[in-house]
Each structure stands twice: as C-alpha cells, then as structure tokens.
Tab-separated table of C-alpha atoms and ligand atoms in Angstrom:
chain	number	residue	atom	x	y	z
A	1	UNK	CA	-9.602	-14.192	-15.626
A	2	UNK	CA	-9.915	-15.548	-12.034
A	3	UNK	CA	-9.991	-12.360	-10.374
A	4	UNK	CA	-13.019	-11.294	-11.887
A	5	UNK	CA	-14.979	-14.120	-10.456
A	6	UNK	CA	-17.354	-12.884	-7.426
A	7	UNK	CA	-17.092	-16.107	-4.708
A	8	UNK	CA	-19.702	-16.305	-1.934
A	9	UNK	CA	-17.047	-16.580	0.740
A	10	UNK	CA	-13.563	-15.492	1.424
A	11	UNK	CA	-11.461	-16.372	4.428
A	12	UNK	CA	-10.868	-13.115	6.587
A	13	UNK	CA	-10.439	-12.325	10.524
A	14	UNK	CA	-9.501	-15.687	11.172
A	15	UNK	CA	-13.058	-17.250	9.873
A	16	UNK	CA	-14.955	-18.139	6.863
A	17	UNK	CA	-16.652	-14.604	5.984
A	18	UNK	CA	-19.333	-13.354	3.036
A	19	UNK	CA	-17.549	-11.792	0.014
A	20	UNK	CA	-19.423	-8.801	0.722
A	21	UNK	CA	-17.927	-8.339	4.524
A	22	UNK	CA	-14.446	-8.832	3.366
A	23	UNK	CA	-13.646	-4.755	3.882
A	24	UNK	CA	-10.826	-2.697	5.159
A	25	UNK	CA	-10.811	0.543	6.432
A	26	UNK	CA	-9.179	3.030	3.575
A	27	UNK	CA	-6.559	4.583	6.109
A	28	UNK	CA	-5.115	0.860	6.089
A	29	UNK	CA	-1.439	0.812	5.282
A	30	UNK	CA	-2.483	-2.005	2.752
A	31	UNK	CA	-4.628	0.597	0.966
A	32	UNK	CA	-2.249	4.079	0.894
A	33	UNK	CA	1.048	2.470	0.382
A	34	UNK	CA	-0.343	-0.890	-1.125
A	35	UNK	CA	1.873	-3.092	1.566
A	36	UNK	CA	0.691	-6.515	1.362
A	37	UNK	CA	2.086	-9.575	0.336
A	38	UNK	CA	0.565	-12.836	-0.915
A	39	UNK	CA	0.616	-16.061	-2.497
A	40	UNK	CA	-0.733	-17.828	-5.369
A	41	UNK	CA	-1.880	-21.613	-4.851
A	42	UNK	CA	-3.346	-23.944	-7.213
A	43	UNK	CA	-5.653	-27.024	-6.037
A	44	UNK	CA	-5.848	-30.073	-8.694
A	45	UNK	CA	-8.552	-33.052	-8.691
A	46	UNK	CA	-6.793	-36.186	-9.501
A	47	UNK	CA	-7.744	-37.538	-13.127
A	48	UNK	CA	-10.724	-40.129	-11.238
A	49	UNK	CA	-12.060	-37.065	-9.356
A	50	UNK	CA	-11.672	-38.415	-6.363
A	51	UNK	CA	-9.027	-36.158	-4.905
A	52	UNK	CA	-8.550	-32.503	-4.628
A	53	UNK	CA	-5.325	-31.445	-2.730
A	54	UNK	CA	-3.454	-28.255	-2.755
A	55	UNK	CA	0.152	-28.239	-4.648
A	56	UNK	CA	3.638	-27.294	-2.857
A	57	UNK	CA	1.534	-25.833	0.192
A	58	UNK	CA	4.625	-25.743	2.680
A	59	UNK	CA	6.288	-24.083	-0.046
A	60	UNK	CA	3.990	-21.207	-0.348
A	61	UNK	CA	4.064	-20.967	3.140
A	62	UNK	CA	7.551	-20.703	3.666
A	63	UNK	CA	7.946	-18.013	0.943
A	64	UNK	CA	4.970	-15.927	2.352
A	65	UNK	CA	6.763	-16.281	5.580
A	66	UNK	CA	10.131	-14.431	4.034
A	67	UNK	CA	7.952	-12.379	2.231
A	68	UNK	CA	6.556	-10.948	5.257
A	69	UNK	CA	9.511	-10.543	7.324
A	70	UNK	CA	11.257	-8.408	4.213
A	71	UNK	CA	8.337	-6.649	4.513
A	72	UNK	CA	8.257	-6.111	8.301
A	73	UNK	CA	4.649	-7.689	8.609
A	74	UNK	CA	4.304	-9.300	11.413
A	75	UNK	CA	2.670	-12.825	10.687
A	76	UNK	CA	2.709	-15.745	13.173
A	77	UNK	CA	0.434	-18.162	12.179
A	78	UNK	CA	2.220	-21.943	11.980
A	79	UNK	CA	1.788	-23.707	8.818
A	80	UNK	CA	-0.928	-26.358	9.937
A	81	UNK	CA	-2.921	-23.626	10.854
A	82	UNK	CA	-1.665	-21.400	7.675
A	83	UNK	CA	-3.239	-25.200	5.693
A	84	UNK	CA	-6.201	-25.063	7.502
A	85	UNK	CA	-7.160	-21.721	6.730
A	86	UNK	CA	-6.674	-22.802	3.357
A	87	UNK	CA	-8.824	-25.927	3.762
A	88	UNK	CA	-11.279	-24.483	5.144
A	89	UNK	CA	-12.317	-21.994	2.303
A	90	UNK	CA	-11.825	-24.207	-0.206
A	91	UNK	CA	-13.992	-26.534	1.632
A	92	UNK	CA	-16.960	-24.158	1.206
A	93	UNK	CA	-16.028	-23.170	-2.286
A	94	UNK	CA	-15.096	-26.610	-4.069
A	95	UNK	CA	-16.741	-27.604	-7.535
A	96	UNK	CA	-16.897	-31.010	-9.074
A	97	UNK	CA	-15.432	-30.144	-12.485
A	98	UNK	CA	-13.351	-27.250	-11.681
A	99	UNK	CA	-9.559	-26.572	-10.170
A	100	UNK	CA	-8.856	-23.718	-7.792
A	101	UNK	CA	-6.739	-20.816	-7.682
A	102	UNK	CA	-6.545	-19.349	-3.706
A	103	UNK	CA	-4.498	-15.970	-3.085
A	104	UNK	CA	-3.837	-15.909	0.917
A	105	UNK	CA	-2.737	-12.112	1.377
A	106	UNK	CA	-1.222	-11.012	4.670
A	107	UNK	CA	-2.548	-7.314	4.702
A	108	UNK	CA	-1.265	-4.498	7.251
A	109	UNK	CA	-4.286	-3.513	8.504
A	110	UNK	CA	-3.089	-0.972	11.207
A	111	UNK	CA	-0.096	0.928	11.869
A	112	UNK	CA	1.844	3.979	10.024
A	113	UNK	CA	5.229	4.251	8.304
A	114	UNK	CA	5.964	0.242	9.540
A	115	UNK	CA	5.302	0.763	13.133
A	116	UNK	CA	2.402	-0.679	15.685
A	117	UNK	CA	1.899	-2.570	12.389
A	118	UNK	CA	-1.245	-5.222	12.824
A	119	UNK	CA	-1.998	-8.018	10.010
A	120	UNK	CA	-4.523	-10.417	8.808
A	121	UNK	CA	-4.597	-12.940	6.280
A	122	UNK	CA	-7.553	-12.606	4.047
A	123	UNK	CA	-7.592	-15.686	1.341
A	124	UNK	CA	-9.604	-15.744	-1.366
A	125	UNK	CA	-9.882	-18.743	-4.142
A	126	UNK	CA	-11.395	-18.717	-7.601
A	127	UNK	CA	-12.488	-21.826	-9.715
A	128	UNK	CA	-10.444	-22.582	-12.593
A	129	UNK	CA	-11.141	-24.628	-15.581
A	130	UNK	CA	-9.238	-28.146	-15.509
A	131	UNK	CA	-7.436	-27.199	-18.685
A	132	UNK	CA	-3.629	-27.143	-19.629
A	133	UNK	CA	-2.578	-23.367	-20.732
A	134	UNK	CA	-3.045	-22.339	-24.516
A	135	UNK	CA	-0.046	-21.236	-25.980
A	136	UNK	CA	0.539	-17.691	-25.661
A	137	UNK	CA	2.467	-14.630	-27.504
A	138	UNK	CA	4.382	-12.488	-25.153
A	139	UNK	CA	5.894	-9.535	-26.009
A	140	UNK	CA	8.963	-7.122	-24.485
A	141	UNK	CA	8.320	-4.069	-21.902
A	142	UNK	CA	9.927	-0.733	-21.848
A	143	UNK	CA	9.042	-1.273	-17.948
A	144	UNK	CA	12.189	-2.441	-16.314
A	145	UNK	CA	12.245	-5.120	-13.393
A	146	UNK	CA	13.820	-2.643	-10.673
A	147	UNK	CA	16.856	-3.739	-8.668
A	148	UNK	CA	16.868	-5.497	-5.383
A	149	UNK	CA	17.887	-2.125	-3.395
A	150	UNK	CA	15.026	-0.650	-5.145
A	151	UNK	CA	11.814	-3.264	-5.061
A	152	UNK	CA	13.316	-6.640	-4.423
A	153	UNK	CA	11.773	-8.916	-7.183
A	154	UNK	CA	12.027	-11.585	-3.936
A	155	UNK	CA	9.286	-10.475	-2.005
A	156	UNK	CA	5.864	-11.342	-3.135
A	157	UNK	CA	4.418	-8.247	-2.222
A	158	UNK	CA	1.743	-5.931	-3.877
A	159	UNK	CA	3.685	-3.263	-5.229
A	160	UNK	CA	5.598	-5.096	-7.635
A	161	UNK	CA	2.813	-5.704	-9.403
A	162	UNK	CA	2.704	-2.245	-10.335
A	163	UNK	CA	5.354	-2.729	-12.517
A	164	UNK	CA	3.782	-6.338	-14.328
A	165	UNK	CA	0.034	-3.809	-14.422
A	166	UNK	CA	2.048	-1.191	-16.497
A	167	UNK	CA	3.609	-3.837	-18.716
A	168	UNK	CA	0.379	-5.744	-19.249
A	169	UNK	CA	-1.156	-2.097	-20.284
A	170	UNK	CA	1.161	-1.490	-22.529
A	171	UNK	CA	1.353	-5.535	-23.906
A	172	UNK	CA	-2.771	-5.221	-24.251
A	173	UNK	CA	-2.267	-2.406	-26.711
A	174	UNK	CA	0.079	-4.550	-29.172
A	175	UNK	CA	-1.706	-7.445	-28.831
A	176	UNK	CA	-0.401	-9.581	-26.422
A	177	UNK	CA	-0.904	-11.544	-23.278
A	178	UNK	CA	1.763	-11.516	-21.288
A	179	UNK	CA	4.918	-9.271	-21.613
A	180	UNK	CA	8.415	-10.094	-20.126
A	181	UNK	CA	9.917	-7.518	-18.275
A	182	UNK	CA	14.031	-7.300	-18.553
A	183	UNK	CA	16.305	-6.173	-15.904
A	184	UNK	CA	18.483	-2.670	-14.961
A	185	UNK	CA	20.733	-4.524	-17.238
A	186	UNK	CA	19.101	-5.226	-20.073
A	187	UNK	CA	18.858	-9.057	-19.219
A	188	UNK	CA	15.747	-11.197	-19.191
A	189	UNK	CA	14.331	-10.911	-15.549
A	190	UNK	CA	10.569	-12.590	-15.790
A	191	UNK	CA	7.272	-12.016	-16.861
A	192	UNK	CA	4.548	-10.084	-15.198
A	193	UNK	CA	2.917	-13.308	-13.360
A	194	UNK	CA	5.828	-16.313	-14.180
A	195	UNK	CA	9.711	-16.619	-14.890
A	196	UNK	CA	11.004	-17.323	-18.065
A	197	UNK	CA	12.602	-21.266	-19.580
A	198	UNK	CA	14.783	-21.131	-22.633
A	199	UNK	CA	15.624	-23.932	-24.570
A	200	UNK	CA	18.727	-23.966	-26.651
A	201	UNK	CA	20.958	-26.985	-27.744
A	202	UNK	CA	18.636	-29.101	-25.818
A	203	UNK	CA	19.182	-27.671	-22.668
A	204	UNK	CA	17.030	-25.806	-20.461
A	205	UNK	CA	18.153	-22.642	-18.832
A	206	UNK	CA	16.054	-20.060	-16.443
A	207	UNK	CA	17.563	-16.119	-14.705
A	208	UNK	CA	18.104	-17.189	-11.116
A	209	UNK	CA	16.632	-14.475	-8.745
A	210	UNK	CA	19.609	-12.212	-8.524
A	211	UNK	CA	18.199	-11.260	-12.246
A	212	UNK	CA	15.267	-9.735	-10.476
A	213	UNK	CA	12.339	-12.407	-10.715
A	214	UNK	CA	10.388	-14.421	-7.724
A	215	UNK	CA	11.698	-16.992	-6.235
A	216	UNK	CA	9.200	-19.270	-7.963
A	217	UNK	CA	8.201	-22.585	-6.421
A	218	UNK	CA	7.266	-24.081	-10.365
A	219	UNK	CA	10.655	-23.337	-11.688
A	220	UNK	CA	11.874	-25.413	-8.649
A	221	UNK	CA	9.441	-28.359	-9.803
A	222	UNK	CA	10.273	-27.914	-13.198
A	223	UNK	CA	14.024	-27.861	-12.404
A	224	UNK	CA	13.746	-31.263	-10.175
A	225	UNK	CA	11.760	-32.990	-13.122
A	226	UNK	CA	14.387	-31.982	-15.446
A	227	UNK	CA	16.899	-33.675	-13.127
A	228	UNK	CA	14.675	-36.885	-13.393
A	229	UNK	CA	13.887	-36.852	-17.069
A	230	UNK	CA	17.631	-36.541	-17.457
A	231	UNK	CA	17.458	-32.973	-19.024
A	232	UNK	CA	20.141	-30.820	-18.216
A	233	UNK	CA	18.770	-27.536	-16.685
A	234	UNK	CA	20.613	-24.354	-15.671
A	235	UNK	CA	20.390	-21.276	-13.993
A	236	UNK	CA	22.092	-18.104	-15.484
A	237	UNK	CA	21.528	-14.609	-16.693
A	238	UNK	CA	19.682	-14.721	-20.149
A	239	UNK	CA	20.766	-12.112	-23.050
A	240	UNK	CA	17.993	-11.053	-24.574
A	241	UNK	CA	19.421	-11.721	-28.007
A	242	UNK	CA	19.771	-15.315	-26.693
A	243	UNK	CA	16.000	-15.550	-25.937
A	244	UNK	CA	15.126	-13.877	-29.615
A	245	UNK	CA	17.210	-16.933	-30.763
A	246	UNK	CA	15.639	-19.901	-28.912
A	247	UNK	CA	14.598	-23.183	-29.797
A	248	UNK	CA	11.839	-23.007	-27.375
A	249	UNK	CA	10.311	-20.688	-24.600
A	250	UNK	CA	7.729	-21.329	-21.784
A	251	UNK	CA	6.903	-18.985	-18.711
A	252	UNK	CA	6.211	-20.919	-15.424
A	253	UNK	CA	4.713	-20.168	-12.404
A	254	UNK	CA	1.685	-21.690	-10.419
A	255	UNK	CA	-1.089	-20.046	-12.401
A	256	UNK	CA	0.200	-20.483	-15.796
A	257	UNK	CA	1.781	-24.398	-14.943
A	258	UNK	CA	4.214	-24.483	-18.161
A	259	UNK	CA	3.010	-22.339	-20.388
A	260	UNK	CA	4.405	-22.607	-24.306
A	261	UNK	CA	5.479	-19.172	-25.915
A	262	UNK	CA	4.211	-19.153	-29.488
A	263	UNK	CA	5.012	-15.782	-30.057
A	264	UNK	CA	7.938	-13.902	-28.821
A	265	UNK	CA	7.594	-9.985	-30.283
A	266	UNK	CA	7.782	-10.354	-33.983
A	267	UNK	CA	8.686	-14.182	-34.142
A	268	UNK	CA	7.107	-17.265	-34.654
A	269	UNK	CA	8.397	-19.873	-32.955
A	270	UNK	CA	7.840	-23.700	-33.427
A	271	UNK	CA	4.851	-25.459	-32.696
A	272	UNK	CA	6.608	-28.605	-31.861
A	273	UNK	CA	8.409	-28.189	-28.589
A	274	UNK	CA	10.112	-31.187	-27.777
A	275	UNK	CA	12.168	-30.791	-24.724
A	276	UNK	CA	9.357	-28.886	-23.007
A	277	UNK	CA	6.870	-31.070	-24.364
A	278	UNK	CA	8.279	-33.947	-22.279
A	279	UNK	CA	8.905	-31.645	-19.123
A	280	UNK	CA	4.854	-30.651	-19.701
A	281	UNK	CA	3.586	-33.599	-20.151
A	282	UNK	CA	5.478	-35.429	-16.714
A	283	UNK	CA	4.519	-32.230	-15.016
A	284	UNK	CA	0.702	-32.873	-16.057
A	285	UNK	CA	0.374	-36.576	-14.905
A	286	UNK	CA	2.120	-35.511	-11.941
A	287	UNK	CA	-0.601	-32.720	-11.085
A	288	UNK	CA	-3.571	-35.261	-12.324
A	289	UNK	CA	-2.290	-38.309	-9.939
A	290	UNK	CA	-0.985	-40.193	-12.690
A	291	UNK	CA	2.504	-40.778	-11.829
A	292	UNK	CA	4.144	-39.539	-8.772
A	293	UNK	CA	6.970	-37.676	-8.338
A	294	UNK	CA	8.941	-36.077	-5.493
A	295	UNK	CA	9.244	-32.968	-6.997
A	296	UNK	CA	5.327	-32.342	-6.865
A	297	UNK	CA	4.015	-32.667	-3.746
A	298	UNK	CA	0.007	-32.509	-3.164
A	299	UNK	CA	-1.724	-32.203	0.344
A	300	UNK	CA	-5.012	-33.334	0.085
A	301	UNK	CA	-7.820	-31.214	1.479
B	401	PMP	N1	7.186	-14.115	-11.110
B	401	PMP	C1	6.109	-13.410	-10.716
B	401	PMP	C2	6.164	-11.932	-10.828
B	401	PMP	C3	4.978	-14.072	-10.241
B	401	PMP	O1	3.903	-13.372	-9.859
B	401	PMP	C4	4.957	-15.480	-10.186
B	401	PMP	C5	3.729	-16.198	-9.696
B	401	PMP	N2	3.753	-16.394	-8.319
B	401	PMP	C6	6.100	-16.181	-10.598
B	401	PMP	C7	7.201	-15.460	-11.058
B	401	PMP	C8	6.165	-17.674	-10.536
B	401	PMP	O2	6.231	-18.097	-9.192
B	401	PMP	P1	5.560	-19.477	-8.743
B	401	PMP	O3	6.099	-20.510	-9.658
B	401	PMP	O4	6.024	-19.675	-7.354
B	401	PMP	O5	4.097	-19.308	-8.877
C-alpha cells in the first residue's frame, strides 16, 4: 500500500522538506479534531517513457478548493502555484519505472473551534507500480455513509475516512479488499476510496453525489468516455438488490483507475466484462499516451 512507503522528501511550509521534518504540533486542530482535507493525484509515464505528467490537475485543484471552503480552511494559493508545488516534489521523487500517487493535504495548523484558523499544504507522493488494478472482491458494510447535514460525503476531508477505516476493519476480517458503504437509505453510496459503476442491459449507471459519495473526478472521465464510445451512462440512486443483480461492477476513483469487481459478498460475477472492458481499455491508452482524448487531460511535469 502506498502509504506505507517512507519517501525522502515531502513538500511542507511552502518548500521541499526531509520526511523526517514534516511535524505538527499535537494541539493542531488537524490532530484533535482531525480537520484536514486533501486530494489524491496520480502521475502516468507515457508508454515510450518519455513523459510523466500529472492527470486532471485543475480538477483536483478546484475540488480541494470547495473542499476547503466547506471546511472553513482558509487556502489561497492559485492553481499554477498549487501545480508547482506539485512539480516540484515530484521532481525530487520521480523513478524511471514507476507511477506516482501525491496526496496534497491542506492542514489547520493553528486556531480553535474554526477561528484564527492558519493552514498549510503539506504534499506527499508515493511510487506506484505501472500496473492496471487486479480485480478485486468487495464486500457490504454495516457502516452507513452519513447524510450531508451530518458529514457531507462532498468534502474531501479527513474525517470521513473514519467511516471507509471502520468498514475496511470490518471487510479485512471477511476477507475482502474493499467494502461499499450504502446510504441512510439503504442505497448504494460508494466505496471506502472510489464510487461505484453498474452495468445492466448494457448500460452504465453510477449514485450521483446526493447518494452520499465524492464528487469524483474519474467517474467524470469515465462518464465523458462513455459519451465517446457511444455507451449510454447514467446517474441515479442504485438499489442494492439492483447491484446484487448486475452484469458487471467496477469502483473508480484516481487510485484504483477502473477497477473490476470479481466478487460482490457471496457472488461470483463474470470474468468477461465487456462494456467495462472497452471503457478500461480507452481509459488505459488514454493514461499511457496512446490515444488522446478530451476527457483525460495530462499536464506534464
Ligand atoms: N469516494 C471516495 C471516498 C474517495 O476517497 C475517492 C478517491 N478520491 C473517490 C470516491 C473517487 O474520487 P476520484 O475519482 O476523484 O479519485
């Protein structure tokens, strides 16, 4: 798992800093009441090697932007700054051989209760083997995704992750990956670190947010391909009896790309995917450099 790697540097203070300086003082809001938000970004090499660029960067940026302001953190820095922070770790950090995972996290680093709040964006970035994701079993969580008026699914912030850490606890214990984690309703919301794609009938469907899962930035790509492969896609609430009874299943979300469910609780599903195959596959040559696509935009560092 990426977070277990140790990196020599991490971005923190507004400079390049040893992994072993990057500290906080404990009576940080970011420590007792966890308030942080973040973002996950993947960096590809094209197929030749000869490019490594950073995927849907303004993207991330824009969403840790909202993030931040429904989390009353103040955070100021302009996106071509917000990229060159970025660039600038991964500069010290990049492998032949290997992709890279960065997590920028705006932390509150002074202040109480919200006010005199202070930030700063700490970023740090992992390799990542240049692999597509192994199929995986996921199962269901007693955990519930909470509502919007209690921890809005929308912002990217640290304590919903409590929630996706108690399902994965309980997941570990019966085997599995990844759990998804349904709504107050009873209705598919997302899994811990991706939202959920259906396929039924041929066509593609995904819980928009108001379901109570992240605004996610791959289900956007994924959607747009869809629109050029000529797949019809849709966004509506998900029975959970529907997903027990589908063709096909994939979680997406930057880390995991477009990953195949091969296992959904007690079921088996297909190995052959067909729909999602296709989406996979475009998605992949997109990422690599292969084919372009204006869905998949990739800045290079
Ligand atoms: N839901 C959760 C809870 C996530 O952590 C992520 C990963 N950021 C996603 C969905 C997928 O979002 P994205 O495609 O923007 O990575």
């Amino acid at each position: 798992m990426a977070q277990l790697q140790r990196p020599p540097f991490v971005y923190m203070n507004g400079q390049i800093a040893a992994w072993d300086d990057a500290t906080i003082h404990i009576s940080a809001e970011a420590v007792i009441r966890g308030i942080s938000v973040f973002e996950g970004i993947k960096g590809y090499w094209s197929h030749d090697g000869r490019q490594f660029a950073l995927l849907a960067i303004q993207d991330h940026y824009l969403r840790l932007v909202r993030s931040a302001l429904l989390q009353q953190l103040p955070f100021s820095m302009t996106l071509e700054n917000f990229t060159e922070a970025c660039f600038s770790l991964v500069r010290k950090l990049l492998q032949n051989g290997h992709d890279m995972w960065l997590r920028p996290t705006l932390l509150s680093v002074r202040g109480n209760w919200g006010a005199d709040t202070e930030t700063d964006l700490a970023i740090t970035a992992y390799q990542q083997e240049m692999k597509r994701p192994e199929p995986i079993e996921v199962g269901v969580s007693t955990w519930r995704r909470p509502v919007d008026t209690a921890l809005p699914a929308r912002i990217k912030s640290a304590a919903n992750y409590q929630i996706g850490r108690f399902a994965r606890i309980e997941g570990r214990r019966q085997g599995f990956s990844d759990m998804l984690l349904l709504n107050a309703w009873g209705r598919v919301a997302e899994a811990t670190g991706s939202c959920v794609l259906m396929v039924r009938d041929g066509s593609i469907s995904t819980p928009p947010p108001y379901e109570g899962c992240l605004e996610s930035i791959t289900v956007n790509i994924v959607e747009a391909l869809c629109r050029e492969l000529g797949l019809p896609f849709e966004r509506r609430p998900i029975d959970r009896t529907e997903l027990m009874t589908a063709d096909e299943i994939a979680l997406a979300g930057t880390l995991m790309e477009l990953g195949v469910v091969r296992r959904l609780e007690s079921r088996t599903l297909p190995i052959e995917t067909p729909i999602l195959a296709r989406v996979r596959s475009e998605f992949w040559a997109c990422l690599r450099g292969l084919r372009t696509s204006p869905a998949v935009v990739l800045t290079p560092v």
